[in-house]
Amino acid sequence: VEHTWDKYRQRSTRDTEACGILIGRIDEDESRIWIEAVTEPFPKDVRGRTHFHMKDKRHQIELDRLHKSSGGQQCFLGTWHTHPEHKPSFSSPDETGWQSCINANPPLKHFCFAIIGTEEDSIFIPNSSGFVELKKMEHRE
């Protein structure tokens, strides 16, 4: 996941926003979320310096493939996109888009949304007052 995100960091003024979906697992007691895979931008996605529109159906196709191959364990968690800032924070359009994603998927209980900055990443989850940033835990065997 991190290798994919590194490929799309907007470090040059010519770099456009990249986007994709987050795929992973939720712990049985719902205390932890694992982001295990992400989709990358596809040709039909619309990308500009400060905007994106995920239009390509291949995001859903990849989610369906991973969900099936994992016996239903891997699921849709949310979306990711890049920002041309060192430590990214979410904007009003991000918050509106995330809320639309949540509203479009009412059976799902857990969401997270990642913004990939030029140097750091931020992951947010919804709460009663909007969205709050998660703390990252390093993977341990």
mmCIF file of C-alpha atoms in Angstrom:
data_model
loop_
_atom_site.group_PDB
_atom_site.id
_atom_site.type_symbol
_atom_site.label_atom_id
_atom_site.label_comp_id
_atom_site.label_asym_id
_atom_site.label_seq_id
_atom_site.Cartn_x
_atom_site.Cartn_y
_atom_site.Cartn_z
ATOM 1 C CA VAL A 1 0.000 0.000 0.000
ATOM 2 C CA GLU A 2 2.689 2.468 1.005
ATOM 3 C CA HIS A 3 4.723 1.654 -2.119
ATOM 4 C CA THR A 4 1.679 2.467 -4.268
ATOM 5 C CA TRP A 5 1.057 5.726 -2.426
ATOM 6 C CA ASP A 6 4.724 6.706 -2.806
ATOM 7 C CA LYS A 7 4.371 6.443 -6.599
ATOM 8 C CA TYR A 8 1.644 9.106 -6.624
ATOM 9 C CA ARG A 9 2.902 11.714 -4.125
ATOM 10 C CA GLN A 10 2.460 15.160 -5.670
ATOM 11 C CA ARG A 11 6.029 16.356 -5.252
ATOM 12 C CA SER A 12 6.190 18.235 -8.562
ATOM 13 C CA THR A 13 3.939 21.107 -9.611
ATOM 14 C CA ARG A 14 3.056 19.015 -12.687
ATOM 15 C CA ASP A 15 1.739 16.074 -10.615
ATOM 16 C CA THR A 16 -2.024 15.585 -10.601
ATOM 17 C CA GLU A 17 -4.129 14.190 -7.772
ATOM 18 C CA ALA A 18 -4.320 10.424 -7.682
ATOM 19 C CA CYS A 19 -7.111 8.403 -6.135
ATOM 20 C CA GLY A 20 -8.318 4.894 -5.435
ATOM 21 C CA ILE A 21 -10.206 2.770 -2.964
ATOM 22 C CA LEU A 22 -9.037 1.215 0.291
ATOM 23 C CA ILE A 23 -9.529 -2.530 0.717
ATOM 24 C CA GLY A 24 -8.838 -4.452 3.886
ATOM 25 C CA ARG A 25 -10.125 -6.103 7.033
ATOM 26 C CA ILE A 26 -11.712 -5.040 10.286
ATOM 27 C CA ASP A 27 -10.801 -6.796 13.540
ATOM 28 C CA GLU A 28 -13.539 -9.001 15.030
ATOM 29 C CA ASP A 29 -13.973 -6.666 17.999
ATOM 30 C CA GLU A 30 -13.965 -3.715 15.542
ATOM 31 C CA SER A 31 -11.021 -2.061 17.307
ATOM 32 C CA ARG A 32 -8.529 -2.190 14.410
ATOM 33 C CA ILE A 33 -8.601 -1.651 10.664
ATOM 34 C CA TRP A 34 -6.044 -3.130 8.275
ATOM 35 C CA ILE A 35 -5.602 -1.483 4.891
ATOM 36 C CA GLU A 36 -4.254 -4.366 2.839
ATOM 37 C CA ALA A 37 -4.707 -3.207 -0.739
ATOM 38 C CA VAL A 38 -5.538 -0.096 -2.708
ATOM 39 C CA THR A 39 -6.570 0.506 -6.270
ATOM 40 C CA GLU A 40 -4.541 2.890 -8.386
ATOM 41 C CA PRO A 41 -5.850 5.531 -10.785
ATOM 42 C CA PHE A 42 -7.311 4.031 -13.958
ATOM 43 C CA PRO A 43 -7.564 5.675 -17.393
ATOM 44 C CA LYS A 44 -11.209 6.777 -17.026
ATOM 45 C CA ASP A 45 -10.566 8.554 -13.710
ATOM 46 C CA VAL A 46 -10.423 12.343 -14.058
ATOM 47 C CA ARG A 47 -7.355 13.921 -12.452
ATOM 48 C CA GLY A 48 -6.310 17.538 -12.039
ATOM 49 C CA ARG A 49 -3.775 19.307 -9.819
ATOM 50 C CA THR A 50 -6.293 19.842 -7.007
ATOM 51 C CA HIS A 51 -9.193 17.556 -7.864
ATOM 52 C CA PHE A 52 -10.128 14.052 -8.983
ATOM 53 C CA HIS A 53 -13.249 12.120 -9.973
ATOM 54 C CA MET A 54 -13.125 8.357 -9.626
ATOM 55 C CA LYS A 55 -14.982 7.285 -12.785
ATOM 56 C CA ASP A 56 -13.389 3.995 -13.825
ATOM 57 C CA LYS A 57 -15.407 0.838 -13.074
ATOM 58 C CA ARG A 58 -12.188 -1.115 -12.557
ATOM 59 C CA HIS A 59 -12.039 0.048 -8.921
ATOM 60 C CA GLN A 60 -15.229 -1.939 -8.237
ATOM 61 C CA ILE A 61 -14.009 -4.894 -10.298
ATOM 62 C CA GLU A 62 -10.794 -5.083 -8.240
ATOM 63 C CA LEU A 63 -12.740 -4.817 -4.966
ATOM 64 C CA ASP A 64 -15.084 -7.614 -6.065
ATOM 65 C CA ARG A 65 -12.105 -9.809 -7.039
ATOM 66 C CA LEU A 66 -10.317 -9.341 -3.700
ATOM 67 C CA HIS A 67 -13.524 -9.784 -1.699
ATOM 68 C CA LYS A 68 -14.220 -13.080 -3.446
ATOM 69 C CA SER A 69 -10.627 -14.397 -3.302
ATOM 70 C CA SER A 70 -10.447 -13.647 0.450
ATOM 71 C CA GLY A 71 -13.632 -15.556 1.200
ATOM 72 C CA GLY A 72 -15.408 -12.313 2.008
ATOM 73 C CA GLN A 73 -12.770 -11.171 4.505
ATOM 74 C CA GLN A 74 -11.473 -8.210 2.519
ATOM 75 C CA CYS A 75 -13.952 -5.389 2.114
ATOM 76 C CA PHE A 76 -14.369 -1.793 1.002
ATOM 77 C CA LEU A 77 -13.034 0.576 3.657
ATOM 78 C CA GLY A 78 -13.109 3.944 1.918
ATOM 79 C CA THR A 79 -11.026 5.990 -0.484
ATOM 80 C CA TRP A 80 -7.594 7.546 -0.748
ATOM 81 C CA HIS A 81 -6.282 10.507 -2.692
ATOM 82 C CA THR A 82 -3.248 12.767 -2.772
ATOM 83 C CA HIS A 83 -2.737 16.389 -1.747
ATOM 84 C CA PRO A 84 0.219 18.585 -2.704
ATOM 85 C CA GLU A 85 1.051 19.387 0.929
ATOM 86 C CA HIS A 86 3.625 17.997 3.361
ATOM 87 C CA LYS A 87 1.221 16.921 6.157
ATOM 88 C CA PRO A 88 -2.197 16.660 4.526
ATOM 89 C CA SER A 89 -5.428 17.768 6.126
ATOM 90 C CA PHE A 90 -8.903 17.394 4.696
ATOM 91 C CA SER A 91 -10.771 20.138 2.898
ATOM 92 C CA SER A 92 -14.474 20.917 2.781
ATOM 93 C CA PRO A 93 -14.836 19.118 -0.589
ATOM 94 C CA ASP A 94 -13.064 16.082 0.935
ATOM 95 C CA GLU A 95 -15.488 16.043 3.861
ATOM 96 C CA THR A 96 -18.482 16.375 1.525
ATOM 97 C CA GLY A 97 -17.186 13.555 -0.710
ATOM 98 C CA TRP A 98 -16.527 11.282 2.253
ATOM 99 C CA GLN A 99 -20.000 11.867 3.636
ATOM 100 C CA SER A 100 -21.445 11.031 0.186
ATOM 101 C CA CYS A 101 -19.426 7.792 0.198
ATOM 102 C CA ILE A 102 -20.807 6.874 3.617
ATOM 103 C CA ASN A 103 -24.377 7.722 2.558
ATOM 104 C CA ALA A 104 -24.013 5.648 -0.641
ATOM 105 C CA ASN A 105 -22.983 2.553 1.357
ATOM 106 C CA PRO A 106 -25.508 2.323 4.212
ATOM 107 C CA PRO A 107 -24.943 -1.371 5.033
ATOM 108 C CA LEU A 108 -21.293 -0.696 5.892
ATOM 109 C CA LYS A 109 -20.438 0.340 9.437
ATOM 110 C CA HIS A 110 -16.748 1.246 9.175
ATOM 111 C CA PHE A 111 -15.013 3.702 6.893
ATOM 112 C CA CYS A 112 -11.615 5.317 6.678
ATOM 113 C CA PHE A 113 -10.273 7.879 4.257
ATOM 114 C CA ALA A 114 -6.607 8.488 3.480
ATOM 115 C CA ILE A 115 -4.915 11.595 2.159
ATOM 116 C CA ILE A 116 -1.394 11.098 0.884
ATOM 117 C CA GLY A 117 0.820 14.151 1.267
ATOM 118 C CA THR A 118 4.190 14.924 -0.227
ATOM 119 C CA GLU A 119 5.928 13.508 2.878
ATOM 120 C CA GLU A 120 3.292 12.221 5.323
ATOM 121 C CA ASP A 121 -0.068 10.450 5.161
ATOM 122 C CA SER A 122 -3.219 11.135 7.165
ATOM 123 C CA ILE A 123 -6.070 8.688 7.707
ATOM 124 C CA PHE A 124 -9.456 9.843 8.963
ATOM 125 C CA ILE A 125 -12.548 8.079 10.268
ATOM 126 C CA PRO A 126 -16.025 9.494 10.786
ATOM 127 C CA ASN A 127 -17.254 10.294 14.281
ATOM 128 C CA SER A 128 -20.230 12.141 15.737
ATOM 129 C CA SER A 129 -18.728 15.575 15.043
ATOM 130 C CA GLY A 130 -17.273 14.963 11.573
ATOM 131 C CA PHE A 131 -13.936 13.239 10.947
ATOM 132 C CA VAL A 132 -10.987 12.527 13.222
ATOM 133 C CA GLU A 133 -7.439 11.499 12.307
ATOM 134 C CA LEU A 134 -6.323 7.971 13.227
ATOM 135 C CA LYS A 135 -2.974 7.161 14.723
ATOM 136 C CA LYS A 136 -0.897 4.833 12.594
ATOM 137 C CA MET A 137 0.344 1.586 14.092
ATOM 138 C CA GLU A 138 3.312 -0.120 12.526
ATOM 139 C CA HIS A 139 2.703 -3.679 11.316
ATOM 140 C CA ARG A 140 4.056 -6.228 13.750
ATOM 141 C CA GLU A 141 4.351 -9.976 13.250
#
